[in-house]
Amino acid sequence: MFDAPVNRSMLELDRNFFRTKIPLAAARVLDHKWISPCRKELGDDVLRVERLSSVRPDPHDFDPKFGTKLILLRPEIKSDDPTTWDDRIQKLVAQERIAITPYSLDLNYDYWNYSEIMKAILPEEALEGEVPSSFSVVGHVAHLNLRDQWLPYKHLIAAVIMDKNPTIRTVINKLDEVGDENEFRTFRYELLAGEASLQVEVHESNCVFHFDYAKVYWNSRLQKEHQRLIDTFQPYEAVCDVMAGVGPFAVPAGKKKAFAWANDLNPAGFRSLQHNIKVNKVGNYVRAFNMDGRDFIKRATEKLMHQREHIEVRGAVPRHLRDSKDPRNVAQMQSKKINLPQVFSCYVMNLPATAITFLDAFIGIFHGHDRKFAPLTAVQLPMIHVYCFSTKSDDNAAEKVKICAEISAVLQYEIKPSDDFIDISDVRDVAPLKRMFRASFRLPPQVAFRKT
């Protein structure tokens, strides 16, 4: 009764088709103060349908604000058939607290949600038990990856998505897999609806990111994973973000006052990274680079180890004391020098298709510098967070063995899932038989200090 009208031959969205009138009975409440008590006494006789208010103005009363109100009743109750009125209704009518009246409930396109509309217009063979409801949102852009059976209805799907999601102004459909066309992880797409601009603004991890989604890589489904790693960053430690993109790891690291050296090979990604560093005001903590990831690992590590830089950090003073001449406040506002660490505490390598192949850059990276690390000092060898793809299984046991084997082959050092210095985490499913993982391990000294 409350389902959307069905028209499976619709190829162009006709919003006016979705109009229906549902005959109901309603209890006219004769005094405003009785609305809540009567609704409570009527109990399950009251109409209870998702997204529909059961209390409505009386359409025959010319004062909708202060006039009489109607309580809509379930469809089985008929206004012209008292035999359908149970004892509760009979009692309230006898007490002259309510009167039963017919009511025409008008529903239109605005009432039904995206899924309900799609179930009403897509052919059953295209549905196959589900509607095309999985899409990512990047700023004002809805990014679809439509299956073949949905492609004939792509513009219809896009129009409904825009209608039912007010913040979406553009709908695109991906035409290939990320990375198929180029090393920058961008993809070919077609515009299905809305404005052509993919220049977006995204808010994540208390930061704002601006970028052209057509030219750089971004995945909104990685927000929780970004945050998991960001939560491990500590103030004034150094983080090396090797494949940084537009900065989802590096810029929030700067917000936490961690020093982040962030690199991206894509010139468009590099420019967006520079811009995002500026607009988030983390320039004291985050530096942007544009070079090959393998070269960056080596050069950034060498440069950090030999630099003797510092930044000046000004203490914070509560707002209500900022105009005070109290010398304690002046002292608190005076800057202090913070030296940059000489060793990165971790390296982030978020290029899951090939990141493991870059691990050979760590072979011998600290050769001749073993006296700078534990146990001779308090400095630990860095953590490596490398992302990769593998197959999927219920317990990921086989996948962990495969990932460790791949890492071992590149590092020329055996690492096993049972080793206490490595942890392999399931990040997300990317396809029916494909899963994204993060392998986090401390760089073994046998690799870091090896003579090459």
XYZ file of C-alpha atoms in Angstrom:
452
model
C 0.000 0.000 0.000
C 2.827 2.403 0.844
C 5.260 1.135 -1.803
C 6.308 3.368 -4.677
C 4.268 2.973 -7.892
C 5.979 0.558 -10.293
C 7.037 1.434 -13.850
C 9.803 -0.850 -15.122
C 9.776 0.615 -18.623
C 10.921 4.054 -17.430
C 14.160 5.122 -19.129
C 13.959 8.822 -18.286
C 13.034 9.845 -14.764
C 9.410 10.996 -14.508
C 9.002 12.339 -10.982
C 5.308 13.087 -11.519
C 4.646 9.383 -12.003
C 5.318 8.847 -8.313
C 2.043 10.134 -6.921
C -0.489 8.086 -5.041
C -3.480 8.634 -2.771
C -4.059 6.212 0.065
C -7.550 6.194 1.663
C -7.296 6.017 5.443
C -9.340 6.677 8.516
C -8.285 9.353 10.967
C -9.251 10.298 14.486
C -10.141 13.993 14.628
C -9.066 15.193 18.076
C -11.625 17.689 19.303
C -9.330 19.485 21.751
C -5.599 20.169 21.364
C -4.837 19.073 24.912
C -6.150 15.586 24.111
C -3.736 14.909 21.193
C -1.022 13.170 23.205
C -3.377 11.268 25.577
C -5.550 10.082 22.689
C -2.541 8.987 20.665
C -1.320 7.008 23.636
C -4.714 5.400 24.272
C -5.110 4.450 20.620
C -1.881 2.439 20.859
C -1.287 0.199 17.849
C -4.375 1.566 16.109
C -2.219 4.559 15.165
C -0.610 4.435 11.710
C 3.068 3.602 12.088
C 4.931 3.919 8.795
C 8.552 4.972 8.421
C 9.042 8.661 7.599
C 5.333 9.461 8.027
C 3.977 11.575 10.863
C 0.771 10.137 12.248
C -0.450 13.553 13.484
C -1.659 15.841 10.699
C -3.525 19.150 10.430
C -7.213 18.770 9.635
C -7.472 19.640 5.909
C -10.993 20.954 6.514
C -9.781 23.421 9.138
C -8.583 26.724 7.722
C -6.189 27.321 10.614
C -3.494 24.622 10.222
C -1.488 25.866 13.215
C -4.184 26.204 15.857
C -6.985 24.224 14.215
C -7.973 20.665 14.957
C -5.535 17.816 14.413
C -5.991 14.330 12.992
C -4.345 11.131 14.160
C -3.953 8.761 11.209
C -5.089 5.194 11.851
C -3.893 1.875 10.469
C -5.372 0.883 7.066
C -7.585 -1.886 8.483
C -9.747 0.712 10.236
C -12.491 2.123 7.999
C -14.144 5.447 8.734
C -17.517 4.258 7.397
C -17.477 0.841 9.066
C -17.734 0.991 12.882
C -17.297 -2.780 13.039
C -13.580 -2.143 12.316
C -13.288 0.117 15.365
C -11.983 -1.677 18.415
C -12.965 -0.925 22.017
C -10.408 1.857 22.403
C -11.783 3.783 19.448
C -15.388 3.134 20.495
C -14.631 4.443 23.987
C -12.938 7.664 22.783
C -15.764 8.320 20.319
C -18.368 7.792 23.053
C -16.473 10.233 25.277
C -16.604 12.759 22.400
C -12.857 13.146 22.530
C -12.405 12.019 18.917
C -14.486 11.636 15.784
C -13.578 9.174 13.019
C -13.272 10.771 9.593
C -11.948 9.737 6.166
C -8.503 10.994 5.201
C -6.663 10.874 1.875
C -2.915 10.481 2.384
C -1.033 11.966 -0.581
C 2.434 10.572 -1.271
C 4.781 11.826 -3.993
C 8.323 11.347 -5.276
C 9.826 13.158 -2.296
C 8.528 10.540 0.142
C 10.293 7.450 -1.209
C 14.020 7.000 -0.728
C 16.583 6.069 -3.356
C 16.317 2.321 -2.833
C 12.516 2.340 -2.979
C 12.475 4.341 -6.217
C 15.056 2.089 -7.863
C 13.140 -1.071 -6.930
C 10.099 0.428 -8.629
C 11.717 1.369 -11.943
C 14.558 -1.061 -12.656
C 13.628 -4.265 -14.502
C 13.727 -7.314 -12.265
C 16.527 -8.893 -14.316
C 18.648 -5.782 -13.675
C 17.984 -5.855 -9.949
C 19.112 -9.434 -9.309
C 17.997 -9.087 -5.732
C 19.671 -5.726 -5.057
C 19.714 -2.128 -6.220
C 22.905 -0.311 -7.258
C 23.365 1.364 -3.894
C 27.110 1.131 -3.353
C 28.912 4.327 -4.250
C 31.556 6.482 -2.624
C 31.120 10.177 -1.977
C 34.071 12.520 -2.456
C 33.062 16.066 -1.647
C 30.115 16.851 -3.908
C 30.847 13.889 -6.214
C 29.144 10.491 -6.121
C 31.492 7.906 -7.630
C 29.784 4.798 -9.016
C 31.233 1.557 -10.330
C 28.177 0.142 -12.091
C 27.800 -3.487 -13.059
C 27.067 -4.330 -16.675
C 23.374 -5.058 -16.077
C 22.877 -1.542 -14.675
C 24.601 0.379 -17.467
C 21.463 0.833 -19.650
C 19.887 2.676 -16.688
C 22.956 4.670 -15.616
C 21.434 8.113 -16.221
C 18.251 7.120 -14.427
C 20.268 5.876 -11.453
C 22.364 9.059 -11.391
C 19.311 11.331 -11.466
C 17.739 9.586 -8.471
C 21.029 9.647 -6.540
C 21.257 13.414 -7.004
C 17.623 13.911 -5.985
C 17.942 11.868 -2.818
C 21.340 13.196 -1.699
C 21.182 17.013 -1.471
C 24.949 17.477 -1.041
C 25.751 15.625 -4.282
C 26.070 17.850 -7.341
C 27.934 15.464 -9.649
C 27.579 11.749 -10.427
C 30.300 9.860 -12.309
C 30.802 6.222 -13.277
C 34.247 4.626 -13.321
C 35.220 3.074 -16.638
C 38.268 1.111 -15.529
C 40.142 -0.125 -12.489
C 42.274 2.297 -10.478
C 45.809 2.183 -11.840
C 44.895 0.562 -15.172
C 45.688 3.723 -17.113
C 48.638 5.264 -15.269
C 50.891 5.121 -12.252
C 49.071 7.972 -10.503
C 46.058 5.761 -9.635
C 43.641 8.010 -11.496
C 40.879 6.497 -13.626
C 38.760 7.147 -16.688
C 35.184 8.079 -15.920
C 31.991 9.297 -17.554
C 29.806 12.107 -16.268
C 26.277 10.831 -15.667
C 24.593 13.823 -14.049
C 25.264 17.265 -12.645
C 28.108 19.704 -13.024
C 31.348 18.699 -14.730
C 33.773 20.079 -12.129
C 35.505 17.510 -9.933
C 37.310 20.157 -7.897
C 36.186 18.995 -4.444
C 36.487 19.847 -0.778
C 36.703 16.974 1.687
C 36.800 17.116 5.477
C 38.628 14.349 7.304
C 40.633 14.003 10.535
C 39.860 17.599 11.532
C 41.458 18.813 8.286
C 40.161 20.172 4.997
C 41.436 18.836 1.680
C 41.047 20.503 -1.724
C 41.881 18.627 -4.910
C 40.754 17.790 -8.427
C 39.345 14.280 -8.138
C 39.927 13.745 -11.867
C 43.684 14.203 -11.447
C 44.606 12.653 -8.075
C 43.885 9.573 -5.997
C 41.470 9.683 -3.067
C 39.442 6.948 -1.400
C 36.847 7.993 1.182
C 36.495 4.369 2.306
C 39.985 4.600 3.820
C 39.002 7.237 6.382
C 39.030 4.798 9.325
C 42.342 3.340 8.216
C 43.831 6.821 7.906
C 42.709 7.576 11.447
C 44.042 4.292 12.848
C 47.544 5.173 11.709
C 47.273 8.876 12.547
C 46.395 7.906 16.116
C 49.831 6.293 16.457
C 51.726 9.484 15.505
C 53.245 11.382 18.417
C 54.112 15.097 18.726
C 57.583 16.065 17.504
C 58.400 12.659 16.024
C 59.201 12.415 12.302
C 56.983 10.560 9.825
C 57.969 9.734 6.256
C 54.927 9.494 3.973
C 56.340 7.959 0.797
C 53.192 7.888 -1.380
C 51.345 10.751 0.283
C 48.725 11.705 -2.291
C 47.019 14.934 -1.244
C 48.000 14.408 2.400
C 45.424 12.286 4.308
C 48.199 10.968 6.581
C 50.695 13.834 6.496
C 48.438 16.852 7.046
C 46.702 15.393 10.149
C 50.153 14.377 11.396
C 51.096 18.053 11.226
C 47.959 18.928 13.176
C 49.297 16.634 15.907
C 52.638 18.495 15.750
C 54.427 15.530 14.234
C 57.002 16.360 11.568
C 55.869 14.794 8.292
C 57.892 14.670 5.117
C 55.366 13.827 2.443
C 56.072 12.810 -1.130
C 53.944 12.182 -4.199
C 55.106 11.433 -7.729
C 51.954 12.876 -9.312
C 52.523 16.598 -10.039
C 48.806 17.315 -9.477
C 48.905 15.433 -6.191
C 52.025 17.327 -5.155
C 50.379 20.702 -5.885
C 47.275 19.701 -3.924
C 49.479 18.513 -1.079
C 51.243 21.884 -0.982
C 47.901 23.674 -0.985
C 46.476 21.484 1.791
C 49.550 22.064 3.942
C 48.967 25.799 3.561
C 45.194 25.915 4.165
C 45.530 23.686 7.239
C 48.365 25.848 8.588
C 50.781 22.992 9.196
C 53.688 24.394 7.210
C 55.962 24.317 10.272
C 55.545 20.570 10.490
C 54.835 19.201 6.996
C 57.038 19.390 3.901
C 56.000 18.339 0.417
C 58.203 16.561 -2.138
C 57.660 15.454 -5.734
C 59.896 12.531 -6.653
C 60.105 8.788 -7.117
C 59.198 6.928 -3.925
C 62.307 4.754 -3.845
C 64.604 7.754 -4.266
C 62.606 9.665 -1.673
C 63.074 6.964 0.958
C 66.833 7.087 0.532
C 67.266 10.848 0.158
C 64.843 11.861 2.902
C 66.421 9.402 5.342
C 69.909 10.669 4.550
C 68.895 14.329 4.724
C 67.056 13.975 8.039
C 69.946 12.109 9.618
C 72.410 14.914 8.856
C 70.224 17.977 9.338
C 70.358 20.128 12.449
C 67.116 22.053 12.097
C 64.642 23.246 14.652
C 61.324 25.042 14.762
C 60.060 27.566 17.260
C 56.861 26.649 19.067
C 54.886 29.277 20.959
C 53.028 28.218 24.068
C 49.254 28.565 24.215
C 47.552 31.018 26.554
C 43.843 30.856 27.413
C 41.816 33.419 25.467
C 40.652 35.301 28.569
C 44.259 35.901 29.650
C 45.748 36.955 26.298
C 45.477 40.677 27.041
C 46.827 40.284 30.536
C 50.224 41.778 31.390
C 50.918 39.038 33.891
C 54.586 38.059 33.297
C 53.653 34.384 33.618
C 51.471 34.705 30.504
C 54.249 36.486 28.636
C 56.642 33.696 29.537
C 54.146 31.074 28.430
C 53.744 32.781 25.062
C 57.487 32.909 24.460
C 58.625 30.423 21.838
C 60.743 27.389 22.528
C 62.989 25.540 20.127
C 62.089 22.015 19.052
C 64.805 20.073 17.233
C 63.788 17.854 14.357
C 64.538 14.188 15.011
C 67.347 12.669 12.972
C 65.474 9.436 12.304
C 61.949 8.845 11.045
C 59.864 6.948 13.545
C 57.876 5.364 10.714
C 57.450 5.166 6.958
C 53.969 5.062 5.428
C 53.714 3.389 2.019
C 50.143 3.549 0.755
C 50.441 2.281 -2.802
C 48.976 -1.197 -2.352
C 49.480 -2.378 -5.931
C 53.291 -2.004 -5.820
C 54.444 -0.603 -2.453
C 56.114 -3.848 -1.369
C 58.479 -3.600 -4.356
C 59.838 -0.334 -2.923
C 61.052 -2.045 0.267
C 64.461 -2.739 -1.282
C 65.236 0.936 -0.606
C 65.610 0.016 3.080
C 68.393 -2.508 2.501
C 71.506 -1.012 4.104
C 69.783 2.345 4.627
C 71.491 2.776 8.016
C 74.742 0.968 7.175
C 77.542 2.416 9.294
C 75.087 4.135 11.667
C 74.287 1.235 13.975
C 75.753 3.076 16.986
C 72.927 5.659 16.706
C 70.271 3.044 17.512
C 69.198 0.787 20.338
C 70.598 -0.839 22.337
C 73.376 1.766 22.327
C 70.871 4.657 22.346
C 67.147 5.104 22.983
C 66.452 5.476 19.253
C 64.526 2.548 17.748
C 64.711 1.462 14.146
C 61.653 2.793 12.298
C 58.328 1.086 11.784
C 57.343 0.353 8.196
C 53.637 0.518 7.302
C 53.309 -0.968 3.829
C 49.950 -1.505 2.125
C 49.266 -4.319 -0.324
C 46.579 -6.403 -1.993
C 46.077 -10.114 -1.617
C 43.360 -12.722 -1.840
C 40.771 -13.104 0.925
C 39.788 -15.849 3.308
C 37.918 -16.125 6.594
C 41.018 -16.042 8.808
C 43.529 -14.388 6.421
C 46.096 -17.033 7.453
C 47.142 -17.949 3.926
C 47.234 -14.291 2.935
C 49.557 -13.403 5.815
C 51.967 -16.127 4.719
C 51.904 -14.811 1.134
C 52.448 -11.197 2.226
C 55.366 -12.129 4.459
C 56.879 -14.134 1.615
C 56.612 -11.137 -0.732
C 58.202 -8.807 1.843
C 60.953 -11.335 2.575
C 61.799 -11.728 -1.101
C 62.307 -7.965 -1.524
C 64.199 -7.434 1.752
C 66.241 -10.623 1.254
C 65.458 -11.449 4.857
C 62.894 -13.952 6.078
C 59.900 -12.566 7.919
C 57.140 -14.868 9.156
C 53.611 -14.037 10.386
C 54.573 -15.502 13.782
C 57.408 -12.978 14.280
C 56.616 -10.595 17.127
C 57.793 -7.504 15.212
C 55.222 -7.713 12.423
C 51.459 -7.243 12.394
C 49.314 -7.715 9.287
C 45.929 -6.003 9.430
C 42.895 -6.472 7.218
C 42.017 -2.998 5.890
C 39.027 -3.588 3.588
C 37.612 -5.723 0.798
C 38.151 -4.206 -2.636
C 36.572 -6.966 -4.782
C 34.856 -10.326 -4.240
C 38.213 -12.127 -4.172
C 40.540 -9.257 -3.309
C 41.417 -7.625 0.012
C 43.627 -4.717 1.062
C 46.084 -5.261 3.925
C 48.570 -3.235 5.939
C 51.777 -4.926 7.053
C 53.360 -3.035 9.956
C 56.801 -4.157 11.062
C 59.924 -2.755 12.644
C 62.777 -2.608 10.179
C 65.041 -5.564 11.068
C 68.632 -4.580 11.932
C 69.867 -7.328 9.566
C 68.278 -5.288 6.743
C 68.918 -1.742 7.992
C 72.657 -2.176 8.709
C 73.505 -4.524 5.842
C 76.497 -3.631 3.761
C 75.513 -3.226 0.118
